[in-house]
mmCIF file of C-alpha atoms in Angstrom:
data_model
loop_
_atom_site.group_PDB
_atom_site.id
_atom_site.type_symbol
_atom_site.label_atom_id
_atom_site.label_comp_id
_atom_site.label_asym_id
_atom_site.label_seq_id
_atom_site.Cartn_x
_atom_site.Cartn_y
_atom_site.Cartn_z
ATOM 1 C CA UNK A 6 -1.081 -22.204 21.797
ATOM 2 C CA UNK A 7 0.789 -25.313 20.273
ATOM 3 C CA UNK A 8 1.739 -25.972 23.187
ATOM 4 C CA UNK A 9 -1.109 -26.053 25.087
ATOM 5 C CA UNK A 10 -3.109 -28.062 22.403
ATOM 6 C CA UNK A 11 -0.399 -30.940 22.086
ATOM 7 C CA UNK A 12 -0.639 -30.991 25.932
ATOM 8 C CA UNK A 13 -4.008 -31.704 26.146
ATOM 9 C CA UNK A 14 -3.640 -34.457 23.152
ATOM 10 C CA UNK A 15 -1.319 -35.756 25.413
ATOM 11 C CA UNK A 16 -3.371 -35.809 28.931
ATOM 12 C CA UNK A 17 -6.405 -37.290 26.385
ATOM 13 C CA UNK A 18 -4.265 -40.239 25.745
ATOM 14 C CA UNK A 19 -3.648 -40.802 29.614
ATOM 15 C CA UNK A 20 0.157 -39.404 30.008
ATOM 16 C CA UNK A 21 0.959 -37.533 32.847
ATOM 17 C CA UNK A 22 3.371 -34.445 32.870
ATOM 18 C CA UNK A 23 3.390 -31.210 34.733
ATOM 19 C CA UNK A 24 2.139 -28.090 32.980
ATOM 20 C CA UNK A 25 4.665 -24.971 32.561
ATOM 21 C CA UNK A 26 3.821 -23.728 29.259
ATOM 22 C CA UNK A 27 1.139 -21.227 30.273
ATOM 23 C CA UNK A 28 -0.595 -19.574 33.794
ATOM 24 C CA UNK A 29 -0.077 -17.477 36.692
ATOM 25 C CA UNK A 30 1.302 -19.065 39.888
ATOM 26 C CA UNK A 31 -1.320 -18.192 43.126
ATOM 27 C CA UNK A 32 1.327 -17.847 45.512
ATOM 28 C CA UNK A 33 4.310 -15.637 45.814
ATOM 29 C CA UNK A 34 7.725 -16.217 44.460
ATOM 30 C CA UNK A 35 10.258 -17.653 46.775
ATOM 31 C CA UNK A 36 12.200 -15.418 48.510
ATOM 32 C CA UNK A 37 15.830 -16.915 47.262
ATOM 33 C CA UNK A 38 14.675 -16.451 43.887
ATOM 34 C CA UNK A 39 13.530 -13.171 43.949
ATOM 35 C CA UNK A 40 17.502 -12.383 45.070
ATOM 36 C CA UNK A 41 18.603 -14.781 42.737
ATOM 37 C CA UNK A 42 16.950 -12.676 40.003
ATOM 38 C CA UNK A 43 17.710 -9.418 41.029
ATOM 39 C CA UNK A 44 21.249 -10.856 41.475
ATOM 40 C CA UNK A 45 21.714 -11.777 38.024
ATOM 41 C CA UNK A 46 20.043 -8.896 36.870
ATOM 42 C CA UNK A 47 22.995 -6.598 38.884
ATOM 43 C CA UNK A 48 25.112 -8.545 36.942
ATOM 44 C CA UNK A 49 24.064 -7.719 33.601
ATOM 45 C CA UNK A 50 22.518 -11.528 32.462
ATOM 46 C CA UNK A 51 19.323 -9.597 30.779
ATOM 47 C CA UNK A 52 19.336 -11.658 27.127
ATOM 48 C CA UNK A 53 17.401 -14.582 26.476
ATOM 49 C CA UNK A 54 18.798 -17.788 26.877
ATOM 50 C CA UNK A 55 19.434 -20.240 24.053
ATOM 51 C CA UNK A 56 15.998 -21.718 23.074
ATOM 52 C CA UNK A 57 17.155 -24.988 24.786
ATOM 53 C CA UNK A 58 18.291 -23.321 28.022
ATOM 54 C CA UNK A 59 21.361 -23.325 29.729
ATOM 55 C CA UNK A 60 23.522 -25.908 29.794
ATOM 56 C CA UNK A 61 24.544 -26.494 33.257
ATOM 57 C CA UNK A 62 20.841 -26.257 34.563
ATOM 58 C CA UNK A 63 19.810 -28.329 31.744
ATOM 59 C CA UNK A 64 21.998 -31.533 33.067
ATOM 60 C CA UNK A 65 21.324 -30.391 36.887
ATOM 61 C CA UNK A 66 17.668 -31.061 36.134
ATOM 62 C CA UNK A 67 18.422 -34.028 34.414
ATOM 63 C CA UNK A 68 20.543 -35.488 36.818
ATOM 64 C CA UNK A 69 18.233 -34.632 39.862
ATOM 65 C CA UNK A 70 14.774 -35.393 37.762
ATOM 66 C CA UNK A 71 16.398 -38.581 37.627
ATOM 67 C CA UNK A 72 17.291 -39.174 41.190
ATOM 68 C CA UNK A 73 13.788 -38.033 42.249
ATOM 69 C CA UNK A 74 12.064 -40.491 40.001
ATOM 70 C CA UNK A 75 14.633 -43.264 40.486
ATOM 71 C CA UNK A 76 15.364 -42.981 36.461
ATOM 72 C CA UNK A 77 17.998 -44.927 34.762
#
């Protein structure tokens, strides 16, 4: 719950971020990545990830968080 708290200290102090530390979606996973899922699954990727992710995802979100918020 760390998390959580220092997120709130955060939205307190006016910052604005998107929340994906805790909840339950209310609507239904997308289709692709359901077979996405059960594709790597087939494949055998069932360990956890490094705790900083993977490092090809990690830069594609950097590189398209950046294009989408017109980030230098």
């Amino acid at each position: 719950m760390e998390v959580l708290e220092r997120a709130q200290e955060l939205e307190i102090m006016e910052k604005t971020f998107i929340h994906l530390e805790i909840g339950e979606p209310d609507f239904p996973t997308a289709p692709h990545i359901c077979a996405a899922a059960s594709s790597a699954l087939w494949s055998g990727e069932t360990k956890y990830t490094h705790s900083l992710g993977l490092p090809g995802l990690r830069k594609l979100l950097r590189i398209t968080t950046m294009r989408n918020s017109d980030l230098n």
